[in-house]
Amino acid sequence: MSNGNSHLANGTMWTEEKQSNNNAPSNGNTRLGIDDIPEEQTALTNQNEVSRSQCFVSEGDFTDNSDTECGLGPFAPRWLQMFASKQAFLIVFCIAWVLQGMYHTYFVSAITTIEKLFQIQSKITGIIMSATEIGQIGSSLLLTYYGGQGHRPKWIAWGMVLFAVSSFTCSLPHFIYGRQLISANDLTGITKDPNVCKVPTGLDLNPANTHPWGNTTLHEHPTVPNILQTCEENLNTEHRIQPSVTKIVLAIFFISLLGVGMGQTAVYTLGIPYIDDNVASKESPLYFAITIGVRILGPALGFIVGSLCTSVYADLSVDPKIDTTDPSWVGAWWLGLVLISGLLMLASFAMFAFPKRLKSAKPTPRIHQPGRKHPSIRDFPKTVKRLLKNDILMFRTASSVLHILPIAGLYTFLPKYLESQFRLPTPSANMISGVGGILVMGVGIIISGVFILRVKPNARFVAAWIAFTAIIYAVGMGILMFIGCPMDDLAGIEPRDGVGNFNLSCSKSTCECNKYKFSPICGQNGKTYLSPCHAGCRNYTEKEGKIVEYSDCLCVFNKTDNVTNLPDSVLHGNATIGYCDVNCPNFTWYIILFSIFVFIHSTSEVGSMLLILRCVDPRDKAMALGLIQFAIGLFGNVPCPIVYGAVVDSACLVWKMACGEKGACGLYDSNIFRMFYHGTTGAILLCAFFVDVIVWYKAGSINFVDEQVPLEEELTAMTKKALTEPVPIPQ
């Protein structure tokens, strides 16, 4: 498909002169009367061909300057007009895109905390997160159709406002229930319920006597009568309020994420075509690299901000008396949502000020038609039909879905995976997810954009590279399936058909333990136990209201356990709160290999965007992005968190319970988690590879080269620098 002076779109030859871009602007005033031409008349013949002098109009020929003035309503001072430039728009657009990207990964970084606090299963979390895509699906097509032909910066700004309000609404559960839940359960420390070994009533511990269990073991009772009685009598405040609170919180999250989905659609689907319409086609790869590359900073910053916020205790007014390494720690998950909401609201004011189109010294394409027809709902089906007939766009859409689905699923649960597989605290897992994954992706995107700008590859080369990155990523996931850490240090935990077996052979006692009370401790023997009770610990030491050590643990034997004439206090070892340090060397290799595969795959992003924008009619660019966004949301992002949430839950060994109802997962089978998590990702990307091969086969008709080369003075200094510098890596 040609993208120069002739475009083969949907079986019709489209002939048109262009301004600086290889695709003419699609907004109202810069492309006069183009929608008034019936579709069957778009094939121009030699008899009615319009001369170049008739097709172009200079900026001064426009009588209405309001479409090119920068301002807020009547406030449009002369000094403000200096900001009506593509560089200024690029800055504000990138700020908005970064903040939106921050929100998504920040919410991902807070998932573990949210699930723990509100007792939500991962598959339920996945369903709730799909609300974002539902909002996106419901708004993408109509928004891009009307917004793409209207005042695009204003549509983008209103989307930013909706996004900001929805982001703040997501934090409301903390202000409504946060303190109540934190103070109600034992998340502020284990001092309220140390969960030590409790001997069943009437059990004779005299070693000379026998009892129903024969040779004594650390026995567990999954349903202990007094625990159920506690729930029934509402003695435990957490159990009393948890079910109703969880339902209300889920409703708040779902409605808020619907708004987030609708708000984010405008920024991407309208902002990218607006940039493409206002820059020379020679500059497009660089601008796309900057916008997409800078946008990647958003997810990276989201993980980093998430790490910082979850390092702060959820209730800022109390001293938790525990640290972030404690499994019961609850970080300030709500803090970043408030921050992102405020910043995005401020950025929206700047976006409101941009004009409908940017001034340009270059000629503007024009077709002489009386008047300008506004977008009509009657023309909407025609536009959709025109895009659906574009086979390259359809295969490219399928490829985008198959690329996005596994990548989004992988990053949604990456912090949780790192926490489970390598025993990292939540802040560390979030930080590594942002730096080791997202920032590397940003570097790859920028380098690939500059490469396309310098080398000018054809469409088939770009399509082939996209297919190559897909197969490399799929193979990489297969390799990572075998790089993890074993569960050798978990005492008595033997995965059997997805269910944990927690029986321990410990002498001299039988404890009454609840296997749903998950509070891991590390014995001095280097073993991790499900809880102090399961380790047989009968005493504990407090310091400043915080438990610092458990002692007299029947199942933790010290180095003198071969001596039988010593008192129990010497034979039985001690334990501290949290997991034992496994010193797994595979963690470093995992991060290195993961970053390499992410870098390679990220180099396909700019080329993918160019293929989409160059394979459609110029007037359909925004609508094409909207259609792809619709498909990605419906077939990619909606099932993504649900599928990956089910994958994550399938690896759970220990479920936390609240009055008989399943809550969040406390412990995962690291082997099952690792295999299913990476295996699912690799399988989907393998399917993407085969679709990419079809795109490569058909991509020969797409032309990346603009026949109308822009003048030297039309290029920005940024583009000139990228074209001339020997090292094409922007800082």
XYZ file of C-alpha atoms in Angstrom:
731
model
C 0.000 0.000 0.000
C 1.474 3.236 -1.037
C 1.730 6.023 1.436
C 3.124 8.653 -0.905
C 1.079 10.412 -3.583
C -1.079 7.378 -4.219
C -2.681 5.080 -1.702
C -4.204 1.731 -2.481
C -6.860 1.602 0.210
C -9.721 -0.863 0.233
C -9.440 -1.536 -3.471
C -9.646 2.148 -4.496
C -6.814 4.283 -5.823
C -6.598 7.411 -3.681
C -4.652 10.247 -5.303
C -3.822 13.277 -3.253
C -1.027 15.752 -2.719
C 0.217 16.048 0.843
C 1.644 18.684 3.092
C 4.571 17.709 5.311
C 3.194 14.314 6.190
C 2.711 11.338 3.957
C -0.843 11.170 5.284
C -2.904 14.350 5.206
C -4.414 15.667 8.415
C -7.763 14.243 9.304
C -9.188 17.107 11.316
C -11.805 19.492 10.091
C -10.083 22.628 8.751
C -6.815 21.247 7.480
C -8.526 18.862 5.101
C -11.403 20.858 3.666
C -14.320 18.985 2.202
C -12.634 15.594 2.001
C -15.540 13.785 3.638
C -18.027 15.366 1.240
C -16.668 13.266 -1.610
C -18.656 10.051 -2.078
C -16.583 6.933 -1.634
C -17.143 5.831 -5.224
C -15.751 9.124 -6.528
C -12.436 8.963 -4.689
C -10.726 7.402 -7.699
C -9.640 10.503 -9.560
C -9.394 10.351 -13.326
C -7.291 12.362 -15.731
C -10.395 14.309 -16.742
C -11.102 15.751 -13.291
C -7.600 15.805 -11.856
C -7.003 18.910 -9.751
C -3.839 20.868 -10.315
C -1.321 21.393 -7.519
C -2.075 25.110 -7.340
C -5.744 24.354 -6.718
C -5.121 21.654 -4.134
C -2.975 23.621 -1.744
C -3.637 26.694 0.314
C -1.219 28.616 2.447
C -1.829 29.341 6.114
C -2.697 32.942 5.359
C -5.638 31.923 3.178
C -7.599 30.797 6.208
C -9.881 33.480 7.529
C -10.711 31.745 10.812
C -7.658 31.872 13.057
C -9.445 30.433 16.091
C -8.605 26.913 14.947
C -4.883 27.674 15.174
C -4.827 29.839 18.309
C -3.627 28.518 21.640
C -5.802 29.484 24.608
C -8.565 28.656 27.063
C -11.829 30.015 25.678
C -11.562 33.791 25.209
C -8.192 33.803 26.987
C -5.744 33.611 24.070
C -2.969 36.188 24.646
C -0.258 36.683 22.057
C 2.504 35.343 24.298
C 0.643 32.042 24.583
C 0.789 31.458 20.825
C 4.431 30.435 21.026
C 3.225 27.189 22.608
C 1.016 26.318 19.632
C 3.741 24.058 18.250
C 4.264 20.371 17.707
C 7.096 20.353 20.241
C 4.887 21.823 22.980
C 2.078 19.400 22.172
C 4.535 16.517 22.248
C 5.628 17.497 25.769
C 2.088 17.780 27.169
C 0.989 14.629 25.360
C 3.935 12.671 26.756
C 3.188 13.930 30.282
C -0.401 12.710 29.965
C 0.659 9.376 28.521
C 3.325 8.876 31.188
C 0.846 9.566 33.990
C -1.645 7.138 32.509
C 1.048 4.497 32.180
C 2.061 5.175 35.780
C -1.464 4.506 36.954
C -1.721 1.044 35.424
C 1.546 -0.352 36.754
C 1.066 1.416 40.064
C -2.247 -0.384 40.457
C -0.501 -3.636 39.520
C 2.170 -2.983 42.161
C -0.577 -2.507 44.746
C -2.491 -5.675 43.843
C -0.789 -7.852 46.450
C -1.538 -5.303 49.162
C -5.135 -4.814 48.015
C -5.766 -8.566 47.893
C -4.275 -8.994 51.347
C -6.191 -6.126 52.931
C -9.595 -6.772 51.359
C -9.228 -10.576 51.031
C -9.660 -10.763 47.252
C -8.629 -13.713 45.086
C -6.377 -13.090 42.085
C -8.992 -14.273 39.597
C -11.480 -11.794 41.093
C -8.844 -9.080 40.837
C -8.392 -10.025 37.192
C -12.104 -9.653 36.506
C -12.173 -6.248 38.205
C -9.169 -5.057 36.198
C -10.990 -6.039 33.015
C -13.359 -3.145 33.708
C -10.701 -0.842 32.242
C -10.933 -2.645 28.941
C -14.729 -2.732 29.040
C -14.717 1.052 29.312
C -12.206 1.238 26.493
C -14.217 -1.080 24.260
C -17.414 0.820 24.841
C -15.912 4.160 23.881
C -13.099 3.544 21.397
C -14.958 3.370 18.084
C -17.416 6.237 18.518
C -14.853 8.396 20.311
C -12.289 8.052 17.548
C -14.918 8.600 14.860
C -16.277 11.840 16.306
C -13.140 12.988 18.107
C -10.937 12.226 15.117
C -12.887 14.722 13.010
C -13.390 17.288 15.753
C -11.226 19.311 18.142
C -8.846 16.511 19.100
C -6.895 18.276 21.896
C -10.154 19.079 23.704
C -11.357 15.501 23.379
C -8.012 14.353 24.776
C -8.242 16.850 27.649
C -11.717 15.681 28.658
C -10.427 12.119 28.605
C -7.629 13.168 30.963
C -10.161 14.749 33.337
C -12.266 11.577 33.404
C -9.142 9.486 33.981
C -8.010 11.719 36.866
C -11.392 11.617 38.606
C -11.596 7.829 38.220
C -8.067 7.406 39.560
C -8.952 9.317 42.707
C -12.156 7.315 43.118
C -10.047 4.137 43.203
C -8.447 5.372 46.426
C -11.795 5.863 48.214
C -11.832 2.368 49.826
C -8.890 3.452 51.954
C -10.610 6.581 53.214
C -13.851 4.688 53.850
C -12.645 1.331 55.205
C -8.849 1.340 55.305
C -8.225 2.225 58.928
C -11.149 0.086 60.058
C -9.779 -3.026 58.369
C -6.183 -2.445 59.415
C -7.123 -2.021 63.066
C -9.630 -4.878 62.953
C -7.337 -7.646 61.829
C -3.865 -8.632 62.856
C -2.049 -6.751 60.100
C -0.630 -4.209 62.527
C 1.462 -6.900 64.122
C 1.099 -10.385 65.510
C 1.001 -9.269 69.109
C -2.802 -9.512 69.246
C -2.665 -13.172 68.196
C 0.854 -14.608 68.292
C -0.528 -17.835 66.775
C 1.586 -20.042 69.006
C 1.130 -23.748 69.665
C -2.057 -24.397 71.624
C -2.459 -27.803 73.227
C -5.978 -29.281 72.819
C -8.016 -29.330 76.014
C -7.714 -32.537 78.006
C -4.661 -33.783 76.171
C -2.089 -35.345 78.503
C 1.386 -34.347 77.420
C 3.118 -36.802 79.697
C 5.457 -38.768 77.422
C 4.698 -41.886 79.420
C 1.071 -41.731 78.410
C -0.399 -42.476 75.025
C -3.029 -40.455 73.234
C -5.225 -40.816 70.137
C -2.504 -39.700 67.732
C -0.019 -42.374 68.795
C 3.503 -41.099 68.151
C 2.939 -37.378 68.654
C 2.942 -35.103 65.586
C 2.263 -31.488 64.951
C -1.391 -31.994 64.210
C -3.576 -29.447 62.462
C -7.304 -28.903 62.496
C -8.501 -27.024 59.394
C -11.841 -26.411 61.056
C -11.343 -25.775 64.743
C -14.685 -25.383 66.578
C -13.652 -22.355 68.593
C -12.561 -20.520 65.438
C -15.950 -21.048 63.814
C -17.638 -20.022 67.022
C -15.615 -16.827 67.003
C -16.946 -16.027 63.540
C -20.507 -16.871 64.450
C -20.441 -14.767 67.590
C -18.866 -11.815 65.755
C -16.055 -11.631 68.257
C -13.557 -10.979 65.518
C -14.215 -7.586 63.950
C -12.362 -8.479 60.756
C -14.617 -11.435 60.089
C -17.679 -9.406 60.937
C -17.068 -6.647 58.396
C -14.979 -8.399 55.712
C -17.630 -9.924 53.389
C -19.729 -6.766 52.994
C -16.676 -4.520 52.745
C -15.151 -6.676 50.019
C -18.280 -6.431 47.865
C -18.479 -2.656 48.220
C -14.768 -2.249 47.506
C -15.041 -4.407 44.387
C -17.943 -2.264 43.166
C -15.930 0.936 43.714
C -12.940 -0.482 41.852
C -15.076 -1.732 38.960
C -16.867 1.582 38.388
C -13.626 3.551 38.732
C -11.776 1.350 36.267
C -14.612 1.742 33.766
C -13.954 5.491 33.842
C -10.220 4.908 33.541
C -10.774 2.833 30.400
C -12.918 5.479 28.738
C -10.531 8.272 29.703
C -7.375 6.604 28.428
C -8.817 5.847 24.994
C -8.835 9.475 23.854
C -5.173 10.106 24.640
C -3.817 7.260 22.539
C -6.246 7.064 19.628
C -6.463 10.831 19.039
C -3.025 11.989 20.185
C -0.922 9.795 17.896
C -2.758 10.813 14.672
C -2.649 14.469 15.766
C 1.141 14.243 16.012
C 1.411 12.312 12.748
C -0.675 14.933 10.946
C 1.520 17.802 12.131
C 5.021 16.473 11.477
C 6.893 15.649 8.300
C 6.755 11.972 7.403
C 10.546 11.932 7.631
C 10.163 12.886 11.297
C 7.413 10.400 12.124
C 9.654 7.502 13.255
C 11.537 9.774 15.649
C 8.358 11.296 17.071
C 6.795 7.861 17.468
C 9.944 6.599 19.178
C 9.865 9.533 21.579
C 6.160 9.251 22.372
C 6.137 5.478 22.799
C 9.542 5.420 24.488
C 8.661 8.184 26.929
C 5.328 6.520 27.563
C 7.237 3.455 28.741
C 8.661 5.657 31.480
C 5.135 5.747 32.876
C 4.904 2.037 33.698
C 8.471 2.117 35.010
C 7.717 5.093 37.237
C 4.494 3.394 38.292
C 6.421 0.447 39.681
C 8.975 2.746 41.304
C 6.319 4.961 42.904
C 4.520 1.795 43.932
C 7.701 0.596 45.606
C 8.038 3.867 47.505
C 4.380 4.020 48.539
C 4.208 0.399 49.663
C 7.290 1.087 51.779
C 5.101 3.478 53.783
C 2.542 1.961 56.121
C -1.069 2.201 54.940
C -2.195 4.176 57.978
C 0.107 7.189 58.099
C -0.996 8.039 61.640
C 0.229 4.880 63.385
C 3.504 3.113 64.076
C 3.023 -0.426 62.714
C 5.865 -1.913 64.813
C 6.723 -4.167 61.870
C 8.779 -3.618 58.719
C 8.300 -4.333 55.014
C 9.840 -7.804 55.274
C 7.013 -8.922 57.536
C 4.384 -10.885 55.538
C 1.652 -8.973 57.370
C 2.905 -5.565 56.167
C 0.315 -3.366 54.418
C 1.716 -0.499 52.345
C 0.063 2.825 51.482
C -1.473 1.498 48.261
C -3.793 4.508 47.966
C -1.148 7.230 48.122
C 0.071 6.985 44.534
C -3.468 7.028 43.144
C -4.097 10.409 44.749
C -0.759 11.725 43.429
C -1.353 10.556 39.850
C -4.897 11.927 39.869
C -3.753 15.409 40.910
C -0.927 15.605 38.372
C -3.112 14.421 35.506
C -5.791 16.972 36.350
C -3.199 19.756 36.182
C -1.882 18.493 32.833
C -5.399 18.506 31.393
C -5.552 22.318 31.627
C -2.535 22.586 29.322
C -4.112 20.150 26.860
C -7.336 22.197 26.759
C -5.299 25.187 25.498
C -4.040 23.571 22.271
C -5.723 24.543 18.982
C -7.687 22.306 16.680
C -4.722 22.263 14.316
C -1.199 23.615 14.491
C 0.074 26.455 12.338
C 2.452 25.480 9.592
C 4.392 27.300 6.903
C 3.959 24.277 4.666
C 1.110 24.052 2.152
C -2.108 22.472 3.325
C -4.079 20.060 1.096
C -7.508 21.214 0.010
C -10.305 19.855 -2.113
C -12.769 22.507 -3.291
C -16.158 21.620 -1.877
C -18.920 23.926 -0.665
C -18.981 23.700 3.101
C -17.770 21.079 5.486
C -19.877 18.171 6.624
C -19.720 17.255 10.283
C -19.259 13.609 11.298
C -22.534 11.733 10.983
C -23.618 8.507 12.610
C -24.884 7.422 9.182
C -21.329 7.502 7.826
C -19.954 5.549 10.778
C -20.810 2.066 9.377
C -19.217 3.008 6.044
C -15.976 3.920 7.769
C -15.942 0.697 9.782
C -16.716 -1.337 6.669
C -13.870 0.353 4.808
C -11.435 -0.629 7.562
C -12.735 -4.185 7.865
C -12.038 -4.725 4.157
C -8.385 -3.813 4.683
C -6.834 -7.278 5.070
C -3.431 -5.968 6.162
C -5.041 -3.946 8.939
C -7.061 -6.965 10.066
C -4.015 -9.233 10.320
C -2.080 -6.434 11.992
C -4.940 -6.094 14.485
C -4.864 -9.825 15.245
C -1.113 -9.607 15.721
C -1.486 -6.660 18.105
C -3.977 -8.610 20.214
C -1.690 -11.635 20.421
C 1.280 -9.439 21.360
C -0.543 -7.374 23.971
C -2.429 -10.171 25.749
C 0.598 -12.116 27.066
C 2.749 -9.040 27.706
C -0.003 -7.352 29.710
C -0.664 -10.554 31.644
C 3.011 -11.023 32.357
C 3.469 -7.513 33.757
C 0.182 -7.533 35.663
C 1.422 -10.300 37.941
C 5.191 -9.787 37.623
C 5.606 -8.227 41.103
C 3.552 -11.048 42.628
C 5.663 -13.610 40.764
C 8.924 -12.088 41.991
C 7.579 -11.992 45.548
C 6.542 -15.627 45.411
C 9.395 -17.113 43.408
C 12.346 -15.241 44.886
C 10.912 -14.213 48.293
C 11.270 -10.493 47.612
C 9.438 -7.937 49.755
C 6.722 -6.018 47.906
C 8.703 -2.742 47.496
C 11.713 -4.582 46.044
C 9.544 -6.593 43.639
C 7.921 -3.398 42.371
C 11.252 -1.626 41.918
C 12.786 -4.509 39.973
C 9.681 -4.840 37.790
C 9.988 -1.181 36.838
C 13.718 -1.011 36.223
C 14.483 -4.526 34.984
C 11.490 -4.729 32.684
C 9.841 -1.437 31.781
C 12.875 0.872 31.489
C 14.652 -1.669 29.300
C 11.593 -1.653 27.061
C 11.784 2.136 26.741
C 15.423 2.000 25.644
C 14.572 -0.566 22.971
C 11.730 1.544 21.602
C 13.825 4.708 21.294
C 16.737 2.898 19.642
C 14.418 1.213 17.129
C 12.806 4.560 16.250
C 16.145 6.196 15.535
C 17.185 3.116 13.531
C 14.122 3.444 11.291
C 14.788 7.177 10.923
C 18.403 6.592 9.850
C 18.178 3.366 7.826
C 14.687 3.856 6.319
C 13.781 0.148 6.019
C 10.847 -0.890 3.862
C 7.600 -2.274 5.227
C 8.499 -5.929 4.659
C 11.707 -5.577 6.647
C 9.775 -4.017 9.536
C 7.117 -6.750 9.396
C 9.803 -9.447 9.356
C 11.482 -7.915 12.399
C 8.185 -7.905 14.303
C 7.805 -11.631 13.590
C 11.402 -12.246 14.680
C 10.896 -10.492 18.024
C 7.760 -12.556 18.667
C 9.523 -15.890 18.212
C 12.500 -14.751 20.299
C 10.206 -13.735 23.158
C 8.315 -17.036 22.935
C 11.547 -19.035 23.103
C 12.728 -16.818 25.952
C 9.631 -17.643 27.994
C 10.398 -21.324 27.456
C 13.886 -20.786 28.869
C 12.604 -18.854 31.893
C 10.286 -21.746 32.758
C 13.330 -23.527 34.131
C 14.983 -20.646 35.978
C 13.607 -20.227 39.477
C 14.035 -21.175 43.100
C 12.998 -24.453 44.773
C 10.800 -24.787 47.857
C 13.280 -26.946 49.754
C 13.286 -24.729 52.833
C 9.532 -25.007 53.466
C 9.181 -27.504 56.293
C 6.385 -30.028 55.915
C 4.981 -28.433 52.788
C 4.778 -30.995 50.033
C 2.661 -30.003 47.019
C 0.248 -32.818 46.232
C -2.209 -32.223 43.405
C -2.207 -28.501 44.129
C -2.915 -28.954 47.838
C -0.331 -28.383 50.533
C 0.379 -31.185 53.026
C 1.458 -29.596 56.292
C 1.908 -32.567 58.621
C 5.158 -32.442 60.563
C 6.643 -35.220 62.679
C 7.580 -33.385 65.839
C 8.082 -35.018 69.227
C 6.434 -34.427 72.587
C 3.373 -32.450 71.501
C 0.348 -32.094 69.287
C -0.678 -28.538 68.516
C -4.078 -27.276 67.533
C -3.233 -25.265 64.397
C -5.328 -23.628 61.735
C -3.734 -24.088 58.329
C -5.513 -20.994 57.025
C -3.667 -18.810 59.517
C -0.651 -18.033 57.348
C 2.147 -16.172 59.113
C 5.470 -17.743 58.048
C 8.464 -17.841 60.366
C 12.082 -18.831 59.850
C 13.585 -21.356 62.236
C 17.203 -21.258 63.280
C 17.614 -24.501 61.356
C 17.030 -22.601 58.094
C 13.537 -23.978 57.528
C 10.444 -21.863 56.879
C 7.263 -22.867 58.714
C 3.677 -22.071 57.848
C 3.115 -20.338 61.186
C 4.523 -20.247 64.749
C 1.904 -22.832 65.658
C 3.016 -25.211 62.909
C 6.584 -24.869 64.148
C 5.399 -25.821 67.628
C 6.512 -22.519 69.157
C 5.100 -22.038 72.661
C 6.757 -18.784 73.735
C 7.666 -15.472 72.165
C 9.638 -12.356 73.019
C 8.305 -8.834 72.588
C 10.230 -5.610 72.247
C 8.395 -2.285 72.176
C 5.133 -4.066 71.478
C 6.548 -6.047 68.550
C 7.283 -9.771 68.494
C 10.964 -10.148 67.704
C 11.461 -13.874 68.263
C 9.649 -17.132 68.964
C 11.180 -19.683 71.304
C 10.675 -23.224 72.578
C 9.649 -24.324 69.082
C 9.076 -28.069 69.176
C 9.817 -28.628 65.489
C 12.880 -26.379 65.318
C 15.760 -28.403 66.647
C 19.038 -26.751 67.499
C 22.466 -28.226 66.993
C 22.289 -30.142 70.272
C 19.267 -32.186 69.264
C 21.262 -35.423 69.545
C 21.510 -34.897 73.298
C 18.551 -36.273 75.232
C 19.296 -35.303 78.802
C 18.967 -31.553 78.270
C 15.846 -29.552 79.145
C 13.297 -28.772 76.425
C 14.222 -25.106 76.412
C 17.649 -26.092 75.128
C 16.546 -28.789 72.697
C 13.854 -26.691 71.062
C 15.088 -23.907 68.806
C 13.982 -20.354 68.084
C 12.429 -18.671 65.049
C 11.977 -15.184 63.617
C 9.124 -13.660 61.620
C 9.186 -14.014 57.839
C 10.692 -16.347 55.259
C 14.201 -17.679 55.498
C 16.746 -16.258 53.080
C 17.096 -18.944 50.417
C 20.105 -17.283 48.708
C 18.848 -18.413 45.307
C 21.510 -17.652 42.655
C 19.005 -17.975 39.814
C 17.447 -14.603 40.582
C 20.277 -12.673 38.891
C 20.151 -14.879 35.805
C 16.399 -14.527 35.615
C 16.501 -10.720 35.630
C 19.317 -10.587 33.045
C 17.617 -12.953 30.599
C 14.196 -11.417 31.143
C 15.566 -7.935 30.395
C 17.254 -9.161 27.194
C 14.046 -10.711 25.869
C 12.060 -7.602 26.797
C 14.582 -5.371 24.995
C 14.438 -7.410 21.784
C 10.646 -7.495 21.732
C 10.346 -3.762 22.437
C 12.230 -2.889 19.250
C 9.123 -3.837 17.255
C 6.868 -1.130 18.747
C 7.685 1.800 16.435
C 7.560 -0.346 13.311
C 4.213 -1.737 14.388
C 2.784 1.774 14.728
C 4.088 2.769 11.289
C 2.545 -0.299 9.657
C -0.851 0.571 11.123
C -0.805 4.243 10.104
C 0.585 3.612 6.622
C -1.715 0.758 5.599
C -4.918 2.829 5.820
C -6.410 5.831 4.085
C -5.168 9.099 5.652
C -8.645 10.056 6.846
C -8.972 6.735 8.697
C -5.855 6.885 10.869
C -7.613 7.752 14.126
C -10.418 5.323 13.381
C -7.912 2.551 12.603
C -6.228 3.063 15.965
C -9.655 3.067 17.592
C -10.552 -0.207 15.889
C -7.309 -1.815 17.021
C -7.842 -0.460 20.522
C -11.339 -1.966 20.462
C -9.999 -5.361 19.387
C -7.137 -5.284 21.881
C -9.557 -4.466 24.658
C -12.164 -7.075 23.711
C -9.917 -9.982 22.768
C -6.722 -9.070 24.612
C -7.002 -6.961 27.714
C -10.397 -8.230 28.902
C -9.455 -11.932 28.989
C -5.833 -11.165 29.928
C -6.195 -10.538 33.695
C -8.883 -13.217 33.932
C -6.716 -15.847 32.239
C -3.573 -14.900 34.127
C -5.488 -14.534 37.389
C -6.697 -18.118 36.985
C -3.136 -19.218 36.150
C -1.828 -17.564 39.309
C -4.586 -18.995 41.515
C -3.978 -22.494 40.149
C -0.559 -22.447 41.826
C -1.892 -21.548 45.284
C -1.075 -23.897 48.184
C -2.431 -21.950 51.146
C -5.642 -19.928 50.995
C -6.467 -17.450 53.689
C -9.996 -17.879 54.995
C -12.538 -15.541 56.574
C -15.443 -17.407 58.175
C -15.275 -20.254 55.689
C -14.933 -18.013 52.613
C -11.786 -18.181 50.509
C -9.721 -14.996 50.548
C -6.288 -14.122 49.183
C -3.565 -16.691 48.548
C -0.869 -16.858 51.204
C 1.568 -19.304 49.608
C 2.169 -20.444 46.029
C 3.759 -23.569 44.603
C 6.771 -21.937 42.979
C 7.248 -24.710 40.407
C 3.668 -24.661 39.133
C 3.607 -20.859 39.183
C 6.810 -20.646 37.146
C 5.742 -23.217 34.535
C 2.194 -21.965 33.960
C 3.125 -18.277 34.112
C 5.825 -18.411 31.437
C 4.308 -21.285 29.458
C 1.060 -19.412 28.863
C 2.956 -16.310 27.732
C 5.204 -18.227 25.349
C 2.328 -20.168 23.764
C 0.340 -17.020 22.935
C 3.381 -15.251 21.468
C 4.048 -18.291 19.309
C 0.584 -17.779 17.801
C 1.468 -14.103 17.278
C 4.530 -15.165 15.293
C 2.455 -17.058 12.725
C 0.128 -14.072 12.235
C 3.166 -11.790 11.865
C 4.423 -14.010 9.049
C 1.164 -13.368 7.165
C 1.575 -9.613 7.691
C 5.124 -9.866 6.341
C 3.840 -11.654 3.237
C 1.290 -8.910 2.531
C 3.375 -5.904 3.595
C 4.944 -5.385 0.174
C 2.123 -3.035 -0.839
C 2.866 -0.599 2.003
C 5.174 2.300 1.207
C 7.059 3.956 4.066
C 8.839 6.455 1.794
C 7.228 9.841 1.257
C 7.673 10.938 -2.347
C 7.310 14.556 -1.290
C 10.558 15.119 0.632
C 10.245 17.886 3.238
C 12.446 20.936 2.942
C 15.444 21.220 5.243
C 13.908 24.143 7.118
C 10.766 22.096 7.790
C 12.636 19.594 9.913
C 13.025 20.259 13.597
C 16.454 20.563 15.135
C 15.724 17.343 16.976
C 15.252 15.432 13.719
C 18.356 16.953 12.115
C 20.388 15.925 15.130
C 19.106 12.358 14.979
C 19.905 12.176 11.272
C 23.469 13.441 11.588
C 24.789 12.169 14.905
C 26.778 8.925 14.630
C 25.409 7.503 17.887
C 21.608 7.324 17.537
C 20.720 6.935 21.206
C 18.758 9.880 22.636
C 19.389 10.676 26.258
